[in-house]
mmCIF file of C-alpha atoms in Angstrom:
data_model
loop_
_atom_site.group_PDB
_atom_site.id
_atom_site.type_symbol
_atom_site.label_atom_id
_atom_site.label_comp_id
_atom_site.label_asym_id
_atom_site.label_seq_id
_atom_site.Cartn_x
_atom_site.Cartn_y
_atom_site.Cartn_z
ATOM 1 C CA UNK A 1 139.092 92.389 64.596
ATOM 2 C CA UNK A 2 139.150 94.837 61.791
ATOM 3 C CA UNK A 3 140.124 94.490 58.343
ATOM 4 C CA UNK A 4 143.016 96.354 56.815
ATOM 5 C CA UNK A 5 144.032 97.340 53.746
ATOM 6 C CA UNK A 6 146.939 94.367 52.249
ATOM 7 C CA UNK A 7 149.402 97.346 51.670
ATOM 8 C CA UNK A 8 148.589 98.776 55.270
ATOM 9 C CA UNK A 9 149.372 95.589 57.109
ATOM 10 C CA UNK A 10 152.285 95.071 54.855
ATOM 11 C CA UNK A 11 153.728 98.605 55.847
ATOM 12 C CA UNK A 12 153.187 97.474 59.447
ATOM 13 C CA UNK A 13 155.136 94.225 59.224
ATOM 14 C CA UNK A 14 157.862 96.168 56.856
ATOM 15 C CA UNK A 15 158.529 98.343 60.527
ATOM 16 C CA UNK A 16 159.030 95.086 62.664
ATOM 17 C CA UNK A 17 162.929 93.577 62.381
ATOM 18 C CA UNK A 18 161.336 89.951 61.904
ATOM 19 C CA UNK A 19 158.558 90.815 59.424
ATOM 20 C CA UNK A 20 160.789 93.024 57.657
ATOM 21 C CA UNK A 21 163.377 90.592 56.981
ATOM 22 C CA UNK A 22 160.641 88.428 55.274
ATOM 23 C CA UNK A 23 161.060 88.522 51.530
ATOM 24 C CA UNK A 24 158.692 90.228 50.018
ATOM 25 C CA UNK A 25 156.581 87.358 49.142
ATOM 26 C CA UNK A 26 156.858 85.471 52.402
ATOM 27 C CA UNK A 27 155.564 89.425 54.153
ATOM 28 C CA UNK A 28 152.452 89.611 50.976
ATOM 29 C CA UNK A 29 151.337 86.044 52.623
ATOM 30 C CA UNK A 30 151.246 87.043 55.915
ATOM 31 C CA UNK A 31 149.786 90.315 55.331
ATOM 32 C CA UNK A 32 146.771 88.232 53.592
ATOM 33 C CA UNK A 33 146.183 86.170 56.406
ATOM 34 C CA UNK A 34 146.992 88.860 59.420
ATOM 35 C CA UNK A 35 144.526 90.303 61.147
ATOM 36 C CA UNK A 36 144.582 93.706 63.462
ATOM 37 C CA UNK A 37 142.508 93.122 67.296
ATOM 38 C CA UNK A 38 141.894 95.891 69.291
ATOM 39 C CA UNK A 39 141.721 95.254 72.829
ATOM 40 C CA UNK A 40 140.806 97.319 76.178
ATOM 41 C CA UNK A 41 142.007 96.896 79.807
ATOM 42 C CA UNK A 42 141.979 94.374 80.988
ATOM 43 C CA UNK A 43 140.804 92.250 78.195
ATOM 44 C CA UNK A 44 143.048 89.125 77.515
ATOM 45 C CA UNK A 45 144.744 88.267 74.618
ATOM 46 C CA UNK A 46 145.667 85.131 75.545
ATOM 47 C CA UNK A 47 145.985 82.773 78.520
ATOM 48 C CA UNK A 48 148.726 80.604 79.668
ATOM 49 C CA UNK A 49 148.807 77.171 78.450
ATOM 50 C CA UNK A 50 146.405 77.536 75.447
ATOM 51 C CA UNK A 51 147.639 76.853 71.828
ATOM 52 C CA UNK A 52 150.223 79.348 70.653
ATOM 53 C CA UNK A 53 148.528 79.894 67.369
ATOM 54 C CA UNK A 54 149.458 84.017 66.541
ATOM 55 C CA UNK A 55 151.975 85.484 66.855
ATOM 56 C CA UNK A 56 151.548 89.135 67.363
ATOM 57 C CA UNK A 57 153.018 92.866 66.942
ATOM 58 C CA UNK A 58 151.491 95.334 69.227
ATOM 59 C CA UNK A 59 150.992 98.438 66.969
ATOM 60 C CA UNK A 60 149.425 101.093 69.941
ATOM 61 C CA UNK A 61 149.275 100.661 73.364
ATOM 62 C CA UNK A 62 150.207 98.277 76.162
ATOM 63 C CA UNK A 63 150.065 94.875 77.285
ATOM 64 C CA UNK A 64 151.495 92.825 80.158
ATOM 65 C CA UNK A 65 152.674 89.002 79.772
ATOM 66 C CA UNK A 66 152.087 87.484 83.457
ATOM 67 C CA UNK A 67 152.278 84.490 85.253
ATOM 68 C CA UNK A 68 150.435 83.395 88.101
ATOM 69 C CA UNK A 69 152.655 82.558 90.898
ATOM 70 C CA UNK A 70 151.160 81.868 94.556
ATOM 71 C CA UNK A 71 147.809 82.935 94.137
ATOM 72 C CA UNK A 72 149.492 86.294 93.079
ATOM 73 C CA UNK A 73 150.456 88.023 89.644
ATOM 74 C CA UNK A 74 153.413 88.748 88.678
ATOM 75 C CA UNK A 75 154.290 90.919 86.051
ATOM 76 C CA UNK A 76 157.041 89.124 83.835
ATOM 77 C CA UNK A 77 157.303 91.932 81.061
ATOM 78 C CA UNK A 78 155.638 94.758 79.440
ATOM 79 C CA UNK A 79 155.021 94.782 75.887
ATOM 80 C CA UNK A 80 154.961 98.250 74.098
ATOM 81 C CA UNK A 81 154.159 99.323 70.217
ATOM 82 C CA UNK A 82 156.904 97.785 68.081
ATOM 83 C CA UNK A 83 157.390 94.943 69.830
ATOM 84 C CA UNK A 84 156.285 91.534 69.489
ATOM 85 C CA UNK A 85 153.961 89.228 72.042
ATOM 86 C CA UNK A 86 153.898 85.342 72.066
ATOM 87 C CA UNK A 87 157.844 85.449 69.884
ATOM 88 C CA UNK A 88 158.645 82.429 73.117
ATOM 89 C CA UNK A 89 155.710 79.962 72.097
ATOM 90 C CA UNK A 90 156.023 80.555 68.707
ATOM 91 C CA UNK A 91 160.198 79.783 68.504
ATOM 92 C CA UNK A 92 159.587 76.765 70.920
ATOM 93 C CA UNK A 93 156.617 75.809 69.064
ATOM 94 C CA UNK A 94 154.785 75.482 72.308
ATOM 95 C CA UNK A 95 152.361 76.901 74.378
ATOM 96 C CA UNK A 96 152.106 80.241 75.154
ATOM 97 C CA UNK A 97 153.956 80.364 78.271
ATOM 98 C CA UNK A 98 152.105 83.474 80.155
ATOM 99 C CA UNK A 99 148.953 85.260 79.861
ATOM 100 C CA UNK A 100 149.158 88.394 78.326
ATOM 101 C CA UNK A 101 146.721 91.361 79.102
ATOM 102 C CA UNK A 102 145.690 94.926 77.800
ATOM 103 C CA UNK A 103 146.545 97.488 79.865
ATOM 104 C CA UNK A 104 146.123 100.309 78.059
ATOM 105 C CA UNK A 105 143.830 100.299 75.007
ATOM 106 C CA UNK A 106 145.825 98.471 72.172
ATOM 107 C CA UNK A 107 145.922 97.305 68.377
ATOM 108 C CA UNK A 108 147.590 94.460 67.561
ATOM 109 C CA UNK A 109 148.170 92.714 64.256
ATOM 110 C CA UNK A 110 147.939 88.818 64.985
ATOM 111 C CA UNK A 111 149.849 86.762 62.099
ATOM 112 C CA UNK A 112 148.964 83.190 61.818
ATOM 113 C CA UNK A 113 152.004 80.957 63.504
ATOM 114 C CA UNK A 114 151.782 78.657 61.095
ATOM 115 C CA UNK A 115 151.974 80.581 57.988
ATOM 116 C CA UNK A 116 154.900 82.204 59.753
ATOM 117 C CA UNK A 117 156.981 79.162 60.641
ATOM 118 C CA UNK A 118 156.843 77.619 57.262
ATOM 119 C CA UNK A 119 157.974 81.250 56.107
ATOM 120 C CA UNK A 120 161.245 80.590 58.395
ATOM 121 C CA UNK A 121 161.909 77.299 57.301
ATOM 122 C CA UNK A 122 162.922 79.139 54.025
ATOM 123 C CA UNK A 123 164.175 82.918 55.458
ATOM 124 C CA UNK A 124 167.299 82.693 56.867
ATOM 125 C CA UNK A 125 167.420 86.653 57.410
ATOM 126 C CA UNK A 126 163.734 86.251 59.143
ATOM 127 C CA UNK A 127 165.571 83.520 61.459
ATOM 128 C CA UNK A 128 168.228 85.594 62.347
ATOM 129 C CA UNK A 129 165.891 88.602 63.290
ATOM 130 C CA UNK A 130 164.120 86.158 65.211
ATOM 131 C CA UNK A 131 167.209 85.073 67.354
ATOM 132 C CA UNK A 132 167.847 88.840 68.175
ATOM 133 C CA UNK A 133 164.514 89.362 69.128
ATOM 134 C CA UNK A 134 164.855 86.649 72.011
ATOM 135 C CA UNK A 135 168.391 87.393 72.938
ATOM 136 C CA UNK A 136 167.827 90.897 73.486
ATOM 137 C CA UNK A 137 164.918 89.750 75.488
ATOM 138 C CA UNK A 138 166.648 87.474 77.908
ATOM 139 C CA UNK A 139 169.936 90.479 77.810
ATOM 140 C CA UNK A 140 167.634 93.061 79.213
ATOM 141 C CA UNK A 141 165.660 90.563 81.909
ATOM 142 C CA UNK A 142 169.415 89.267 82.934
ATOM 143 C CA UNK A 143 170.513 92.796 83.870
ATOM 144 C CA UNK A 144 167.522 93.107 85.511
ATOM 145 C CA UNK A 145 168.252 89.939 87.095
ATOM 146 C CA UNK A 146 171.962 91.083 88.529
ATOM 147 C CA UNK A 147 170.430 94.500 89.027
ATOM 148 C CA UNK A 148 168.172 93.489 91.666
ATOM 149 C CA UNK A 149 165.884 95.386 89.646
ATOM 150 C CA UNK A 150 162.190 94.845 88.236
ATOM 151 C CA UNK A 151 162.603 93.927 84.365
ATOM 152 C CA UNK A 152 159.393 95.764 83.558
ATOM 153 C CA UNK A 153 160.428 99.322 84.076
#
């Protein structure tokens, strides 16, 4: 992981709909406690099942959230720069739910789950961003759904 200036990673959060609707305070104590990870194919960011601890914002670059179905993978989504990976474990407050994977070289700024829920409890704009984030999610894999298409294109 490499360090990054505290105005640089706020900028970065400033460009994501949930960071952004931090206050600025809540977005100045993430910032201190995010950290950017590069990662190459087909390194893992993290497995399915372990601790969701970080939330993260892919910044360059690809990764693919999969589960293991059948001794066979199966791509559930792709995740692209701007959007955000682990957003299910962290609003359940569970585990992550798939393992996601680099497949193309990628930076990623990793905020602390923690540091972000507490953050919530007081944000009700960073809640609300948070709720569009997942339905827009589970919008685009339901017309996949009655598409009879594959949600990752």
């Amino acid at each position: 992981m490499t360090r990054t200036s505290q105005d640089e990673m706020a900028r970065l959060l400033s460009a994501a709909p949930l960071f952004g609707a931090l206050s600025g305070e809540g977005r100045a104590r993430l910032a201190r406690s995010a950290r950017i990870a590069t990662y190459s194919a087909p390194q893992r960011l993290w497995t399915a099942g372990t601790e969701a601890t970080r939330l993260g914002l892919v910044i360059s670059g690809r990764l693919k959230s999969v589960q293991h179905v059948a001794d066979r993978e199966v791509i559930v989504d792709v995740v692209l720069p701007g959007e955000l990976v682990g957003e299910v474990a962290f609003a359940l407050g569970a585990r992550y739910q798939s393992t996601v994977i680099c497949l193309r070289r990628a930076r990623v700024l990793l905020g602390e789950a923690g540091l972000l829920r507490h953050a919530l409890g007081r944000e009700q704009r960073a809640q609300a961003a948070l709720a569009a984030d997942l339905a827009a999610q589970v919008q685009r894999l339901m017309r996949a759904c009655k598409d009879g298409s594959n949600p990752v294109q």
